[in-house]
Coordinates of C-alpha atoms in Angstrom, one line a residue:
X163 CA -104.4 -52.6 69.6
X164 CA -102.9 -55.4 70.5
X165 CA -101.4 -56.1 67.5
X166 CA -98.8 -52.9 68.0
X167 CA -97.0 -54.4 70.8
X168 CA -96.5 -57.3 67.3
X169 CA -94.9 -55.0 65.3
X170 CA -90.6 -55.9 64.9
X171 CA -87.9 -53.4 65.3
X172 CA -87.0 -52.6 61.4
X173 CA -83.4 -53.0 61.5
X174 CA -82.9 -53.2 58.0
X175 CA -82.7 -57.9 57.7
X176 CA -86.5 -57.7 58.3
X177 CA -88.5 -55.7 56.1
X178 CA -90.6 -58.2 54.8
X179 CA -91.9 -59.3 57.9
X180 CA -92.6 -55.4 60.0
X181 CA -94.5 -54.3 56.6
X182 CA -96.7 -57.4 57.1
X183 CA -96.9 -56.6 61.0
X184 CA -97.2 -53.3 60.2
X185 CA -100.2 -53.5 57.9
X186 CA -101.5 -55.9 59.9
X187 CA -102.2 -53.2 62.8
X188 CA -103.7 -50.9 60.5
X189 CA -106.2 -52.9 59.4
X190 CA -107.0 -53.4 63.0
X191 CA -107.4 -49.9 64.1
X192 CA -109.4 -49.4 60.7
X193 CA -106.2 -46.4 59.9
X194 CA -105.3 -47.9 56.7
X195 CA -107.7 -45.7 55.1
X196 CA -105.0 -43.4 55.1
X197 CA -101.9 -45.4 53.2
X198 CA -103.4 -45.5 49.8
X199 CA -106.2 -42.0 50.7
X200 CA -104.6 -38.7 49.1
X201 CA -105.5 -35.5 51.4
X202 CA -108.6 -34.7 50.8
X203 CA -108.2 -31.2 48.0
X204 CA -109.5 -27.7 49.5
X205 CA -112.9 -26.9 46.6
X206 CA -112.2 -23.5 45.2
X207 CA -113.6 -20.7 46.8
X208 CA -116.0 -18.3 44.7
X209 CA -114.8 -15.5 44.0
X210 CA -117.2 -12.2 43.4
X211 CA -118.3 -10.7 39.6
X212 CA -118.0 -7.4 38.7
X213 CA -122.1 -8.1 37.7
X214 CA -123.0 -10.3 40.8
X215 CA -125.5 -8.4 43.0
X216 CA -125.9 -9.0 46.6
X217 CA -128.1 -11.9 45.4
X218 CA -125.5 -13.4 44.1
X219 CA -123.2 -13.7 45.5
X220 CA -125.1 -14.7 48.9
X221 CA -126.1 -17.9 46.8
X222 CA -122.5 -18.4 46.0
X223 CA -121.3 -18.6 49.0
X224 CA -124.2 -20.5 51.0
X225 CA -123.7 -23.5 47.6
X226 CA -119.6 -23.3 49.1
X227 CA -120.9 -23.6 52.5
X228 CA -121.6 -27.6 52.8
X229 CA -118.0 -28.2 50.3
X230 CA -116.1 -25.4 52.7
X231 CA -117.4 -27.9 56.0
X232 CA -116.3 -31.8 54.5
X233 CA -113.4 -30.2 53.7
X234 CA -112.4 -29.5 56.7
X235 CA -113.9 -32.8 59.0
X236 CA -112.6 -34.8 55.9
X237 CA -108.9 -33.1 56.7
X238 CA -108.8 -33.7 59.8
X239 CA -110.4 -36.8 59.6
X240 CA -106.6 -37.6 56.9
X241 CA -104.5 -34.6 58.9
X242 CA -105.5 -36.9 62.5
X243 CA -105.3 -40.2 61.0
X244 CA -102.2 -39.1 58.6
X245 CA -100.0 -38.2 62.0
X246 CA -101.0 -40.8 64.5
X247 CA -99.7 -43.4 61.2
X248 CA -96.7 -41.5 60.8
X249 CA -95.6 -41.6 64.5
X250 CA -95.9 -45.5 65.1
X251 CA -94.2 -46.1 62.0
X252 CA -90.9 -43.8 62.7
X253 CA -91.1 -45.4 66.2
X254 CA -90.5 -49.1 64.9
X255 CA -87.8 -48.2 63.5
X256 CA -84.3 -48.1 64.2
X257 CA -82.9 -44.6 64.5
X258 CA -79.9 -44.4 62.9
X259 CA -82.2 -46.5 59.3
X260 CA -85.7 -43.0 60.0
X261 CA -82.6 -40.7 58.5
X262 CA -82.0 -42.6 56.0
X263 CA -85.5 -42.0 54.7
X264 CA -86.8 -39.1 53.5
X265 CA -89.2 -36.9 54.8
X266 CA -92.9 -37.4 53.3
X267 CA -96.1 -35.8 54.3
X268 CA -98.1 -38.7 53.5
X269 CA -97.9 -41.7 55.4
X270 CA -98.5 -43.6 52.1
X271 CA -95.6 -42.2 50.1
X272 CA -93.5 -42.6 53.7
X273 CA -93.6 -46.1 53.2
X274 CA -93.0 -46.8 49.4
X275 CA -89.2 -44.1 51.0
X276 CA -89.1 -46.9 53.1
X277 CA -89.9 -50.1 50.5
X278 CA -87.2 -48.5 48.4
X279 CA -84.3 -48.0 50.8
X280 CA -85.0 -51.6 51.8
X281 CA -85.0 -53.1 48.2
X282 CA -81.7 -54.0 47.7
X283 CA -81.4 -54.9 51.0
X284 CA -83.7 -57.9 51.3
X285 CA -81.7 -59.3 48.4
X286 CA -79.2 -59.0 50.0
X287 CA -80.6 -60.6 53.0
X288 CA -82.2 -64.0 50.7
X289 CA -79.2 -63.5 49.2
X290 CA -77.4 -64.4 53.3
X291 CA -80.1 -66.3 53.9
X292 CA -80.1 -68.8 51.3
X293 CA -76.5 -69.6 51.3
X294 CA -76.4 -70.4 55.0
X295 CA -79.1 -72.3 54.4
X296 CA -77.4 -74.7 52.0
X297 CA -74.3 -74.5 54.0
X298 CA -75.7 -75.5 57.1
X299 CA -74.1 -78.0 58.9
X300 CA -75.4 -80.0 62.0
X301 CA -72.6 -80.5 64.3
X302 CA -73.5 -81.4 67.9
X303 CA -71.9 -79.5 70.8
X304 CA -75.2 -77.2 72.7
X305 CA -78.1 -77.7 70.0
X306 CA -80.1 -80.9 69.8
X307 CA -81.1 -81.6 66.1
X308 CA -84.5 -80.2 66.8
X309 CA -83.2 -76.9 67.5
X310 CA -80.9 -77.6 64.3
X311 CA -83.8 -78.6 61.9
X312 CA -86.5 -76.2 63.1
X313 CA -83.5 -73.6 62.1
X314 CA -83.5 -74.8 58.9
X315 CA -87.6 -74.6 58.3
X316 CA -87.3 -71.6 59.5
X317 CA -85.1 -70.1 57.3
X318 CA -86.6 -71.7 54.0
X319 CA -90.3 -69.8 55.1
X320 CA -87.9 -66.7 55.4
X321 CA -87.2 -66.4 51.1
X322 CA -91.0 -66.6 49.7
X323 CA -92.0 -63.7 51.0
X324 CA -89.3 -61.9 49.7
X325 CA -89.6 -63.3 46.5
X326 CA -92.7 -66.3 45.5
X327 CA -89.4 -67.8 43.3
X328 CA -86.9 -68.5 46.9
X329 CA -89.5 -70.8 47.5
X330 CA -87.9 -73.5 48.7
X331 CA -90.3 -77.5 48.1
X332 CA -90.7 -79.0 50.8
X333 CA -88.9 -81.9 48.9
X334 CA -86.0 -79.8 48.3
X335 CA -86.0 -79.2 52.2
X336 CA -85.8 -82.7 53.1
X337 CA -82.8 -82.7 50.7
X338 CA -81.0 -80.2 52.2
X339 CA -81.1 -81.6 55.7
X340 CA -80.1 -84.6 54.4
X341 CA -76.8 -82.7 53.7
X342 CA -76.3 -80.8 57.5
X343 CA -76.1 -84.5 58.9
X344 CA -72.4 -85.3 59.6
X345 CA -71.9 -89.2 58.6
X346 CA -73.4 -90.8 61.6
X347 CA -75.9 -90.3 60.1
X348 CA -74.8 -92.0 56.2
X349 CA -76.6 -95.3 56.9
X350 CA -79.5 -93.3 58.0
X351 CA -79.3 -90.6 54.9
X352 CA -79.0 -93.9 52.5
X353 CA -82.4 -95.4 53.6
X354 CA -84.3 -92.5 53.5
X355 CA -82.8 -92.0 49.3
X356 CA -83.8 -95.5 48.8
X357 CA -88.0 -95.3 50.1
X358 CA -90.1 -94.0 47.3
X359 CA -92.1 -91.9 49.1
X360 CA -91.3 -88.8 50.4
X361 CA -91.2 -87.3 53.7
X362 CA -92.7 -83.4 55.2
X363 CA -90.4 -82.1 57.5
X364 CA -92.4 -83.1 59.9
X365 CA -92.1 -86.4 59.4
X366 CA -88.5 -85.3 59.0
X367 CA -88.0 -83.9 62.2
X368 CA -89.5 -86.8 64.4
X369 CA -87.3 -89.4 62.4
X370 CA -84.2 -87.8 63.0
X371 CA -85.1 -87.2 67.0
X372 CA -85.5 -90.9 67.2
X373 CA -82.1 -91.8 64.8
X374 CA -80.8 -89.6 67.2
X375 CA -81.1 -91.1 70.5
X376 CA -80.4 -94.9 67.7
X377 CA -77.1 -93.2 68.0
X378 CA -76.1 -92.3 71.1
X379 CA -77.6 -95.3 72.7
X380 CA -75.3 -97.2 70.5
X381 CA -72.6 -95.2 71.5
X382 CA -73.3 -95.9 75.2
X383 CA -75.5 -92.3 75.9
X384 CA -73.1 -90.1 74.5
X385 CA -72.2 -88.4 71.3
X386 CA -69.7 -86.5 69.7
X387 CA -70.0 -85.5 66.0
X388 CA -67.2 -86.0 64.1
X389 CA -66.3 -82.8 62.1
X390 CA -64.9 -83.4 59.0
X391 CA -61.6 -82.2 58.4
X392 CA -57.8 -83.0 56.8
X393 CA -54.7 -83.6 58.6
X394 CA -51.9 -82.4 56.4
X395 CA -48.4 -84.4 57.2
X396 CA -45.8 -82.8 56.5
X397 CA -41.9 -83.9 56.3
X398 CA -39.9 -83.9 59.8
X399 CA -37.1 -81.5 59.8
X400 CA -33.4 -82.8 62.0
X401 CA -33.9 -79.7 64.7
X402 CA -30.9 -80.0 66.5
X403 CA -28.8 -79.7 62.5
X404 CA -31.0 -77.3 60.8
X405 CA -28.2 -76.5 57.5
X406 CA -26.9 -81.1 58.3
X407 CA -28.8 -82.0 54.7
X408 CA -31.2 -85.0 55.0
X409 CA -29.1 -88.9 55.1
X410 CA -25.5 -87.6 54.3
X411 CA -23.4 -88.2 57.5
X412 CA -21.4 -85.4 58.8
X413 CA -17.7 -85.5 57.9
X414 CA -16.0 -82.9 59.8
X415 CA -11.8 -83.1 58.3
X416 CA -13.8 -82.1 54.9
X417 CA -15.1 -79.6 56.4
X418 CA -11.8 -78.3 58.5
X419 CA -10.1 -78.4 54.8
X420 CA -11.8 -77.0 53.0
X421 CA -12.4 -74.1 55.9
X422 CA -8.4 -73.5 54.9
X423 CA -8.7 -72.8 51.5

């Protein structure tokens, strides 16, 4: 039951992680069977036929008794387990989301309703995650390069559970990391590209940290990474005479004559 505290709150962009934790919790609590098991059907009660005498009718009731007992036990177990699981799930979902999911009698159907609600959201989140991963840039600031690379690795790891086709291979992740580095790492990136041997993400992190230390040392121990920015040059305008044509002298006598005419 220690798994209960590890289940994240379902907010819309973490459905895959939430479902994995819910399934693990159900397995640990030995209640996972209720997800795929429908509510036990009640056996048809015997009906006394007009031809049945007392002996025949009593026999029918005796034969039905164990079926009724079995149904009562199984149904009570199913109802209790289903109720607990349903309450658990609803308490791991944000209140605003609970209202979007239609009520269901069984926890299995309820989980299917949740899945259908968030399949589209998962696709949107995957698209946003891919876009962020491809455009991610390291600019220093309050973060070191190790934190930056671990964040990129974490983003890549979130894509595979959403869709196996979206899995970022280690070699591709390393190339994305290299493209996220600032221009101070240009020589470092060129040297890597010239090597025949490929690095995994752990090796890449270690080498990038080492390179950043080297660059900072060469700059005296501190470094502000330069961001790419293009400055536009605009022609200067003489603010003192806005109506005066640039490069043409102002003739006061000529202007006075034109005013008189």
